[in-house]
CSV table of C-alpha atoms in Angstrom, one decimal:
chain,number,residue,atom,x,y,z
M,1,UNK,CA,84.1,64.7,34.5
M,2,UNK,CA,86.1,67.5,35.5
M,3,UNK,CA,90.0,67.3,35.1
M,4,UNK,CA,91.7,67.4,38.8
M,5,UNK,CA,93.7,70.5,37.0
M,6,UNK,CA,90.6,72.1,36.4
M,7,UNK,CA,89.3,71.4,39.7
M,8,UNK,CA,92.1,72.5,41.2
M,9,UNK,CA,91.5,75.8,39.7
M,10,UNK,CA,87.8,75.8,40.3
M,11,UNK,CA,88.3,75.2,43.6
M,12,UNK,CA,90.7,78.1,43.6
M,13,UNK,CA,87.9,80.2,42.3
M,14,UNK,CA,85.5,79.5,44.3
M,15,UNK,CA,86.9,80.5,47.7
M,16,UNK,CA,87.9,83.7,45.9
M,17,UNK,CA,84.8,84.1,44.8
M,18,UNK,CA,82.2,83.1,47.7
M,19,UNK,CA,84.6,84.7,50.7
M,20,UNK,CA,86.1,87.5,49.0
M,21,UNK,CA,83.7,88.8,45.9
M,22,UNK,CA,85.8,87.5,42.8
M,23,UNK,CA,89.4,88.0,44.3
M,24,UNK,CA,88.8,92.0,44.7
M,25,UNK,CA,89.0,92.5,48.1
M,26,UNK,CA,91.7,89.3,48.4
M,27,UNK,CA,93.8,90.5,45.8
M,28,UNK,CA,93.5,94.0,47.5
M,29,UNK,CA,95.3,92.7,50.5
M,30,UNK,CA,97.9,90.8,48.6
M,31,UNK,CA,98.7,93.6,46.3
M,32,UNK,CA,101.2,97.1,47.2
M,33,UNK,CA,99.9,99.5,48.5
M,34,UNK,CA,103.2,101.8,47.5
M,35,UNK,CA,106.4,101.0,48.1
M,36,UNK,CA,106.1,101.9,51.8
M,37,UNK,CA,103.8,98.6,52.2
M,38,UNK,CA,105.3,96.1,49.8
M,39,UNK,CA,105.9,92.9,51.7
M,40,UNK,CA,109.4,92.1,52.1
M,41,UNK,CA,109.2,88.6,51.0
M,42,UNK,CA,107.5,89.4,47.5
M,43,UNK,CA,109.7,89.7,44.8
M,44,UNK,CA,109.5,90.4,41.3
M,45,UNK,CA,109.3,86.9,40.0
M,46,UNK,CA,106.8,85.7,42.6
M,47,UNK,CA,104.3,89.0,41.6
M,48,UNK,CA,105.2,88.1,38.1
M,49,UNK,CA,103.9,84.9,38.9
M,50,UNK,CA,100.9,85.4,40.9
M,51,UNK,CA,100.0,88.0,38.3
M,52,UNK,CA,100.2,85.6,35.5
M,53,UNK,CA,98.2,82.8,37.0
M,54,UNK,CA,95.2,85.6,38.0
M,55,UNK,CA,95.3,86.5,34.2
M,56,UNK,CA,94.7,83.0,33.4
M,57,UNK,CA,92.1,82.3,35.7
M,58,UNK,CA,90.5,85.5,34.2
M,59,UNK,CA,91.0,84.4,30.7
M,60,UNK,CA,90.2,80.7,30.8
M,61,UNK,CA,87.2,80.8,33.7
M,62,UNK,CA,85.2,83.6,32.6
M,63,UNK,CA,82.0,83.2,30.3
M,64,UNK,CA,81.2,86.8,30.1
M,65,UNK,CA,77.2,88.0,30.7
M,66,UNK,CA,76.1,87.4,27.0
M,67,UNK,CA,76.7,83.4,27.4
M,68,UNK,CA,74.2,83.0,29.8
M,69,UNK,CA,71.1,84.4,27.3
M,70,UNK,CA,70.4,81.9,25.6
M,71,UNK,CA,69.4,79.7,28.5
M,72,UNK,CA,68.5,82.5,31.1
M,73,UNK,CA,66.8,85.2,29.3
M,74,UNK,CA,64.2,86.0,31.8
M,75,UNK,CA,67.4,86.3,34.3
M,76,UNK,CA,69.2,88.0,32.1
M,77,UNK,CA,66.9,90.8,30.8
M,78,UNK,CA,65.8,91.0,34.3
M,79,UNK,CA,69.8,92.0,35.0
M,80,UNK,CA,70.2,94.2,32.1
M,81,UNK,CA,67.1,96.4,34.1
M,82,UNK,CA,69.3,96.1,37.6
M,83,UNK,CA,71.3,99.0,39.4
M,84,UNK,CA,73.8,95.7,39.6
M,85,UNK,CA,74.1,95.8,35.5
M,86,UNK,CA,74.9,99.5,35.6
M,87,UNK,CA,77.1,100.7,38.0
M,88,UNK,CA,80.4,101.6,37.0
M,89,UNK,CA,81.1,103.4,34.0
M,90,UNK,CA,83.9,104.9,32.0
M,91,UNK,CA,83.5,109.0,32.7
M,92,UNK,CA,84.5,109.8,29.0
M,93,UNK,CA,81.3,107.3,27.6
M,94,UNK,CA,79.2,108.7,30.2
M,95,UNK,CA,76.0,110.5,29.6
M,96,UNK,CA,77.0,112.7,33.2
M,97,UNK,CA,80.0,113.5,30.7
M,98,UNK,CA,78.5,114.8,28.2
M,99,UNK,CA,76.1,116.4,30.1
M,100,UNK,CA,78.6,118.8,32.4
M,101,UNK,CA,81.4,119.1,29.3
M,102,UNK,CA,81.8,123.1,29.4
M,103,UNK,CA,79.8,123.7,32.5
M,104,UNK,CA,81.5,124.9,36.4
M,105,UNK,CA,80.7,123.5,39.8
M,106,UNK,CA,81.1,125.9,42.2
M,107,UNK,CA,80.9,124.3,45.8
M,108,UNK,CA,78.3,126.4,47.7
M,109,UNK,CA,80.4,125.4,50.9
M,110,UNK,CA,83.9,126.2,50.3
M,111,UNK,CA,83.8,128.1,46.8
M,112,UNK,CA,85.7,125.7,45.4
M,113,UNK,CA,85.4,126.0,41.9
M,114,UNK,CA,85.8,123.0,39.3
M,115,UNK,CA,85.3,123.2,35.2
M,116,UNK,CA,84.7,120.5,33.5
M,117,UNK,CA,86.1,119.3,29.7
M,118,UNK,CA,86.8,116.8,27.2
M,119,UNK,CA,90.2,116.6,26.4
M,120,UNK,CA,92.7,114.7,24.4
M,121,UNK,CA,93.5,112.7,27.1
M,122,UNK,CA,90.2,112.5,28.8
M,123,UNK,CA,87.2,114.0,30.8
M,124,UNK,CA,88.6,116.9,33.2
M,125,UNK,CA,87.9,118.3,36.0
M,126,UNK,CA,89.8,121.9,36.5
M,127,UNK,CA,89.5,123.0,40.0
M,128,UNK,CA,90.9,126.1,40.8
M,129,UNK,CA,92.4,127.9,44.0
M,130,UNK,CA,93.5,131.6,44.9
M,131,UNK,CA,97.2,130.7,43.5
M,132,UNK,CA,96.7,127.7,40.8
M,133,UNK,CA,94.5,125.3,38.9
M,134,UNK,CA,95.1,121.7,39.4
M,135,UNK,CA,93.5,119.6,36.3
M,136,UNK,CA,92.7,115.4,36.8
M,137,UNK,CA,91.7,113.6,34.2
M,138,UNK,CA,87.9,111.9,35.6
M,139,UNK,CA,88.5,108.1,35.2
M,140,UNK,CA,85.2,106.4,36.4
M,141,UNK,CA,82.0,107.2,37.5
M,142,UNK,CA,80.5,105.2,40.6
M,143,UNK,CA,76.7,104.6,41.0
M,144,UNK,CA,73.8,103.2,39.1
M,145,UNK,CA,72.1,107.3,39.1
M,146,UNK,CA,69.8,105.6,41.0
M,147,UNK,CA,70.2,107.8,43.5
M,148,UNK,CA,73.6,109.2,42.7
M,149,UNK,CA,77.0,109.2,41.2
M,150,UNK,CA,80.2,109.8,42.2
M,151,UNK,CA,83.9,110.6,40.6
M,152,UNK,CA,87.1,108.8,41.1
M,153,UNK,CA,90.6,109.5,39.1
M,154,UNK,CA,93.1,107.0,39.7
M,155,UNK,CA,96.7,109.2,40.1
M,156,UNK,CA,99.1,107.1,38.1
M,157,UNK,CA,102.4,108.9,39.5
M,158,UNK,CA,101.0,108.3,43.2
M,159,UNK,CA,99.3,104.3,42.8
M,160,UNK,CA,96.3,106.0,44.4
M,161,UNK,CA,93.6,107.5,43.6
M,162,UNK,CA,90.7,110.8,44.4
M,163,UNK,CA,87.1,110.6,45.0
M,164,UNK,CA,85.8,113.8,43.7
M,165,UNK,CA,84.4,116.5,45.8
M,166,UNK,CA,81.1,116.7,43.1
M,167,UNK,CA,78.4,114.2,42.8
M,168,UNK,CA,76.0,113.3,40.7
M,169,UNK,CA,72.1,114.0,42.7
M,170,UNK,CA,69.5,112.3,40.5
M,171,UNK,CA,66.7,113.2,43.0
M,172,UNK,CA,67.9,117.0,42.4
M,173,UNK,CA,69.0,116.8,39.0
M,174,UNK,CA,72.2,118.6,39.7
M,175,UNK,CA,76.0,118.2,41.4
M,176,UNK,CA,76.2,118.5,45.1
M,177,UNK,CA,78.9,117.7,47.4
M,178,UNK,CA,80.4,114.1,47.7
M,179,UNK,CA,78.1,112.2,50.7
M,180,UNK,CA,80.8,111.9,53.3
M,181,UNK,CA,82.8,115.0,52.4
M,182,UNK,CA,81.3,117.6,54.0
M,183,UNK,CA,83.8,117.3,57.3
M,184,UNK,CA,86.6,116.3,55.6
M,185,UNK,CA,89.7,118.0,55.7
M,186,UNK,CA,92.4,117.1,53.1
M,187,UNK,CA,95.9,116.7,54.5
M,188,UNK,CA,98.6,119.5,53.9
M,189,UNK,CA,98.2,122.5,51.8
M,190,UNK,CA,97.9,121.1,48.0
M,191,UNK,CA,94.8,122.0,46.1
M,192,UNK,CA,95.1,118.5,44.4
M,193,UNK,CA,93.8,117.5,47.7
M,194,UNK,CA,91.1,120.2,47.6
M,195,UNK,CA,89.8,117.9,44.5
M,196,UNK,CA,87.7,115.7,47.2
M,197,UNK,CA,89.2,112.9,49.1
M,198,UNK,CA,92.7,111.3,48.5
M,199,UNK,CA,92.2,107.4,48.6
M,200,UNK,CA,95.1,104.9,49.2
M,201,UNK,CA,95.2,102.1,46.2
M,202,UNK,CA,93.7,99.6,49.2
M,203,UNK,CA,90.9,102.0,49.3
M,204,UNK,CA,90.4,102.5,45.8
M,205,UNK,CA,90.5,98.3,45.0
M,206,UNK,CA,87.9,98.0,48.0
M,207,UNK,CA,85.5,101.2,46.6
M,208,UNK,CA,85.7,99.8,43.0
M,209,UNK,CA,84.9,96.2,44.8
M,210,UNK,CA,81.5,96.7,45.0
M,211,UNK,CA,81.3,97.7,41.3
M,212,UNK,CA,82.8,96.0,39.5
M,213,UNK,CA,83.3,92.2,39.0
M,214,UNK,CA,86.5,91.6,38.7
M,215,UNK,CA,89.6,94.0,39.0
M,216,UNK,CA,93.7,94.0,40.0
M,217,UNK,CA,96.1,90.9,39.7
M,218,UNK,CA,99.1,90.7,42.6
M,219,UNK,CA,101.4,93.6,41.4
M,220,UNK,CA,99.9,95.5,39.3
M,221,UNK,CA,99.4,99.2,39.8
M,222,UNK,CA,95.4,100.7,40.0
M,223,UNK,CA,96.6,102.1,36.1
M,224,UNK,CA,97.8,99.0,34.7
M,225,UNK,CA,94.3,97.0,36.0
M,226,UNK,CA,91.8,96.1,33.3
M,227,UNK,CA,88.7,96.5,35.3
M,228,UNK,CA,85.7,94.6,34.7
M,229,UNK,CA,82.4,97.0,35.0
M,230,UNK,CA,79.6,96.3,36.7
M,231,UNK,CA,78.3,93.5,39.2
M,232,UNK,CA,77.8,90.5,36.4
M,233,UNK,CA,76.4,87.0,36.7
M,234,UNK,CA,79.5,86.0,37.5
M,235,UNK,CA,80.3,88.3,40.5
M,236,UNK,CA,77.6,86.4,42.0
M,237,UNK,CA,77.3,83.0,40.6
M,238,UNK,CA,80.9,82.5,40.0
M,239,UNK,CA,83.3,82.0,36.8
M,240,UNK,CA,81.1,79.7,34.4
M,241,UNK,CA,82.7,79.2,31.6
M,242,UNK,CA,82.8,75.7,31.7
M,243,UNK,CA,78.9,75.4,32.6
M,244,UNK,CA,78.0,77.4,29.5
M,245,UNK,CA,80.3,75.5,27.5
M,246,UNK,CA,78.4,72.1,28.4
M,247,UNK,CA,75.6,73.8,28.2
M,248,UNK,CA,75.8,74.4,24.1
M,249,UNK,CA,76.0,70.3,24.4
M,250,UNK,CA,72.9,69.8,26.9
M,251,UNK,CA,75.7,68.7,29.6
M,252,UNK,CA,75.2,72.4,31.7
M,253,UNK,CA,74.0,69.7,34.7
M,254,UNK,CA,77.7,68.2,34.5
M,255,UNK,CA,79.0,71.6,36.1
M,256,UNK,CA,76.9,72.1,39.2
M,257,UNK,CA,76.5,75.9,41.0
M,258,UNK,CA,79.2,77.0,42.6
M,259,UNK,CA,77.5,79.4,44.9
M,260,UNK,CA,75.0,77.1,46.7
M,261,UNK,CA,72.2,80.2,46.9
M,262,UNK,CA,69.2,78.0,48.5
M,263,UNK,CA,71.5,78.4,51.7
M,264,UNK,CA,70.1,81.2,53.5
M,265,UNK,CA,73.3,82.3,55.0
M,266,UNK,CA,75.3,82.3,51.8
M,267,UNK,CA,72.8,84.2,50.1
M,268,UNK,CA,72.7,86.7,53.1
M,269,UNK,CA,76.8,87.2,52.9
M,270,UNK,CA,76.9,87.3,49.5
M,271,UNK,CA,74.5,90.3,49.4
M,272,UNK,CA,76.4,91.7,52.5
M,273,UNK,CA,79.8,91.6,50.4
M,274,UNK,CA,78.6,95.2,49.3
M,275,UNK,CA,75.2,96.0,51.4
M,276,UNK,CA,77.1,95.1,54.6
M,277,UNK,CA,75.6,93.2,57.4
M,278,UNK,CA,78.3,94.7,60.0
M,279,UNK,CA,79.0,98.1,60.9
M,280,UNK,CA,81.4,99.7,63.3
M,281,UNK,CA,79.6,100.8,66.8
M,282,UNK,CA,80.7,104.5,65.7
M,283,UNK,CA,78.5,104.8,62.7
M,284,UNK,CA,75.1,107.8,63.2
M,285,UNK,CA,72.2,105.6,63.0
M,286,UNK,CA,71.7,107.7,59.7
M,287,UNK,CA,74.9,106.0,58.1
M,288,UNK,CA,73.5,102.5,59.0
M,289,UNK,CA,70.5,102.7,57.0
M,290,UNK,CA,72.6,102.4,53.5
M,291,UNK,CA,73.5,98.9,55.0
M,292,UNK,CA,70.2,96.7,54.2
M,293,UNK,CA,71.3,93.4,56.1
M,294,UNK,CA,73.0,95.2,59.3
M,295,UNK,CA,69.3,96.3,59.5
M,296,UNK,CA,67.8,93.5,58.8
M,297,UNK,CA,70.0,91.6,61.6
M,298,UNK,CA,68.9,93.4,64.3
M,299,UNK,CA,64.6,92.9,63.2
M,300,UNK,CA,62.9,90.1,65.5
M,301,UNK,CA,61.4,88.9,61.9
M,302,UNK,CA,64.8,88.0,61.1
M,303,UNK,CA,66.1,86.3,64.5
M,304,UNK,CA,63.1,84.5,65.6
M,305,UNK,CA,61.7,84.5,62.5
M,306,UNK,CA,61.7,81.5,59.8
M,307,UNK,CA,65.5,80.9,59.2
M,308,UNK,CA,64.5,81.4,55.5
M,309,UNK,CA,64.0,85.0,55.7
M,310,UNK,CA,66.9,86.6,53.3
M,311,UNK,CA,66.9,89.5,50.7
M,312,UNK,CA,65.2,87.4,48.2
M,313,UNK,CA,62.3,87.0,50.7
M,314,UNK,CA,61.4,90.4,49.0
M,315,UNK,CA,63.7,91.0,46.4
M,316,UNK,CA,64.2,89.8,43.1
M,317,UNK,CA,68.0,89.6,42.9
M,318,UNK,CA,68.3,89.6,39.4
M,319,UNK,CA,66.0,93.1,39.0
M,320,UNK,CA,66.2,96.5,39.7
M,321,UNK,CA,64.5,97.2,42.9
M,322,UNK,CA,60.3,96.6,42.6
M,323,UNK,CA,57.4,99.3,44.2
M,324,UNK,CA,54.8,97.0,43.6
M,325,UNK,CA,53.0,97.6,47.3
M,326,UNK,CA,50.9,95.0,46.7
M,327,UNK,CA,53.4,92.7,46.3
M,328,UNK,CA,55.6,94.0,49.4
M,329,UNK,CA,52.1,93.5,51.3
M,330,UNK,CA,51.3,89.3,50.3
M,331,UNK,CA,55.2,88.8,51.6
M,332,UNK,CA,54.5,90.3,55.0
M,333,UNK,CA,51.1,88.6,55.0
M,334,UNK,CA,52.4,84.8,54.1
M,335,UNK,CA,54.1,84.9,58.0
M,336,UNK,CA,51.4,87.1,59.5
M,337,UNK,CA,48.4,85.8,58.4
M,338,UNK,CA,49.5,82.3,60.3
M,339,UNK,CA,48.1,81.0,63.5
M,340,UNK,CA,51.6,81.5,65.2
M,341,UNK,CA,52.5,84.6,64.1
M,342,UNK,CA,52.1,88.1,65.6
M,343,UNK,CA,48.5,89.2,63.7
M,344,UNK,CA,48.2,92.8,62.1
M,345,UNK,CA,45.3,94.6,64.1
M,346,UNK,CA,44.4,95.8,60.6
M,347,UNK,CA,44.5,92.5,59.4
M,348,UNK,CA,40.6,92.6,58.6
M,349,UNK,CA,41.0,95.9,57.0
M,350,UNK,CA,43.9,95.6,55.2
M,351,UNK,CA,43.5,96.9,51.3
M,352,UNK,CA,46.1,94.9,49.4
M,353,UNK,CA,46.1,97.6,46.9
M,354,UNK,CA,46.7,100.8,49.1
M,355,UNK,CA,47.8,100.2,53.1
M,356,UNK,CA,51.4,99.6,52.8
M,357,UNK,CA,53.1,97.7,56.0
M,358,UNK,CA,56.1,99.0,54.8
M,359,UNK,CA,55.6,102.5,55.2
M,360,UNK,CA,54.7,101.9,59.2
M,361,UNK,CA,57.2,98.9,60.0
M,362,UNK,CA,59.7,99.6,57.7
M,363,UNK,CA,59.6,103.5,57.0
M,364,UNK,CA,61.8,105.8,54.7
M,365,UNK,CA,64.7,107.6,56.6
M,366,UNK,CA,67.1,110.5,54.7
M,367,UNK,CA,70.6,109.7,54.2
M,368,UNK,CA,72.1,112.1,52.5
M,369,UNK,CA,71.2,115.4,50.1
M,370,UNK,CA,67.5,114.3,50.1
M,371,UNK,CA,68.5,110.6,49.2
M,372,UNK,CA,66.1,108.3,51.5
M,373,UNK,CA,66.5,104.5,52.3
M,374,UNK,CA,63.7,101.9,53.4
M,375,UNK,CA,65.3,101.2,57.4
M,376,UNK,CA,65.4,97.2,56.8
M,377,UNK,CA,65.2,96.9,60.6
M,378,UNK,CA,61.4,95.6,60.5
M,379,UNK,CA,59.8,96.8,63.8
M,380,UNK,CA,57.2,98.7,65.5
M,381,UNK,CA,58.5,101.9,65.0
M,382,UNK,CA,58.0,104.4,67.7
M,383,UNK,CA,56.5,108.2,66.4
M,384,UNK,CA,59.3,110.4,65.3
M,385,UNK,CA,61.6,108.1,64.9
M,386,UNK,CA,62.2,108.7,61.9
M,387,UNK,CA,63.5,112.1,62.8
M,388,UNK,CA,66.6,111.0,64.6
């Protein structure tokens, strides 16, 4: 049996965990922001303190990915092949490093001009004005290369931080300007601005939120936090430590999941942590296709549907992202295919192999710089919609 001190702590966890994604975007709103937005009833020995019992929690809860192997491989290898796995990385072990060190980005836009180079204290980006060079050491790099990857230096003197202006295109092989840049205009005249976007520290803690699996204790400044990379086992399933402790003496049932993912709905908001299942009125319809479940909210599959549809319906969540159209095709088919569910007309015709329901219900749409999305909002989709 668990110790009440232990479950104390677990319970603690958890509600981090399954309402907030592993204390990231909680501990972003407990944390300064500057010393414009400190609380005025935190003080030092109360940060001190909060900060010490995140760093146990962190120490004493975590397993870490590679204690799960032994008794999930198939899971694990599965991850290991996952966007999830791969998505956060320091720039200075990059491959995108290595692969721009001594080259210039101009910005075909502005003119802008950045060079890039390894130095002493880091990957650099140089960008350079009429009057003055500004140089930022590059701290991570955002994205799986998937479909891109983007910049971010984390300005110690400020507690903030500056999404570059270059990104990483895999679709073009090349750097292109930051999705989301193009209108924006950087406040007052400094070129350290001209960089790309300045980002508050509550902006940077909530950007990194969805890449990593752990980050800041209350307190700390964005230079002092030992990130964790990447969306692990544990981002999802919870701290495990004790469950794959028991497990190395067959007790692994003694330490039930603490993420109960047979519940539809707490699969769906676990997945919409990061995918999002609500966006504001405001965003262009090509914005909302990024967001997977705000689409798939709004499909009649999903509200009159059977209340088991989720992202797992389709998607292994353990895997990078499948293109097996025949699989795709027996998913749609186990609801459609049923007495009381709306037929295909093609039904009779349908080649498993080649017709693809997704393509016609569930079509393609460009986001950004030639980077498409599947629209998750399953429908009939009227012709040319897809050019909006």
């Amino acid at each position: 049996m668990l110790k009440s001190f232990q479950q104390r702590i677990l319970r603690l966890i958890l509600l981090v965990v399954v309402l907030t994604g592993t204390g990231i975007l909680w501990l972003s709103r407990s944390s300064p922001q500057g010393a414009d937005s400190e609380k005025p009833h935190q003080n030092a020995g109360s940060v001190n303190r909060a900060r010490e019992q995140w760093e146990t929690l962190l120490a004493t809860q975590f397993a870490g990915d590679a204690a799960c192997v032994s008794c999930h491989p198939n899971e694990s290898a599965a991850h290991q092949r996952s966007g999830h796995s791969h998505t956060a990385f320091r720039m200075d072990e990059s491959e995108l490093a290595r692969r721009l060190m001594g080259t210039t980005y101009q910005d075909a836009s502005d003119g802008r001009k950045v060079d890039f180079a390894l130095e002493d204290k880091g990957f650099v980006a140089k960008v350079s004005g009429q009057e003055e060079t500004v140089i930022n050491r590059v701290d991570w790099l955002l994205g799986s290369a998937t479909h891109a990857q983007t910049a971010v230096s984390i300005l110690e003197d400020e507690n903030a931080g500056l999404e570059h202006c270059w990104t990483w295109f895999t679709n073009h092989n090349k750097l292109g300007r930051t999705p989301g840049q193009s209108d924006y205009k950087p406040h007052g005249a400094s070129i350290d601005s001209c960089g790309g976007r300045d980002m508050s520290a509550q902006e940077v803690t909530e950007c990194f939120g969805c890449h990593m699996t752990f980050g800041p204790a209350p307190g700390q400044t964005l230079s002092e936090v030992n990130w964790q990379p990447n969306i692990s086992c544990e981002r999802c399933h919870g701290p495990r430590r004790f469950h794959s402790e028991a497990a190395l003496v067959g007790q692994a049932e003694q330490y039930k999941p603490m993420v109960n993912l047979k519940d539809p709905q707490v699969e769906m908001k676990l997945c919409a942590q990061c995918h999002r299942d609500q966006v504001d009125a405001s965003t262009p319809e090509k914005d909302q296709i990024r967001f997977q479940p705000f689409r798939l909210k709004k499909a009649r599959c999903y509200q009159a549907g059977p209340s088991s549809l989720t992202c797992t319906t389709c998607h292994d969540p353990h895997d990078q992202t499948s293109h097996n159209i025949e699989r795709y095709q027996k998913t749609c088919l186990n609801c459609h295919s049923q007495p009381h569910q709306s037929q295909c007309d093609r039904d009779q015709q349908l080649d498993l192999a080649t017709d693809n329901c997704i393509s016609c219900h569930m079509p393609k749409r460009e986001w950004n710089n030639g980077i498409e999305f599947v629209d998750h909002w399953i429908r009939v989709v009227q012709q040319k919609e897809g050019e909006k």
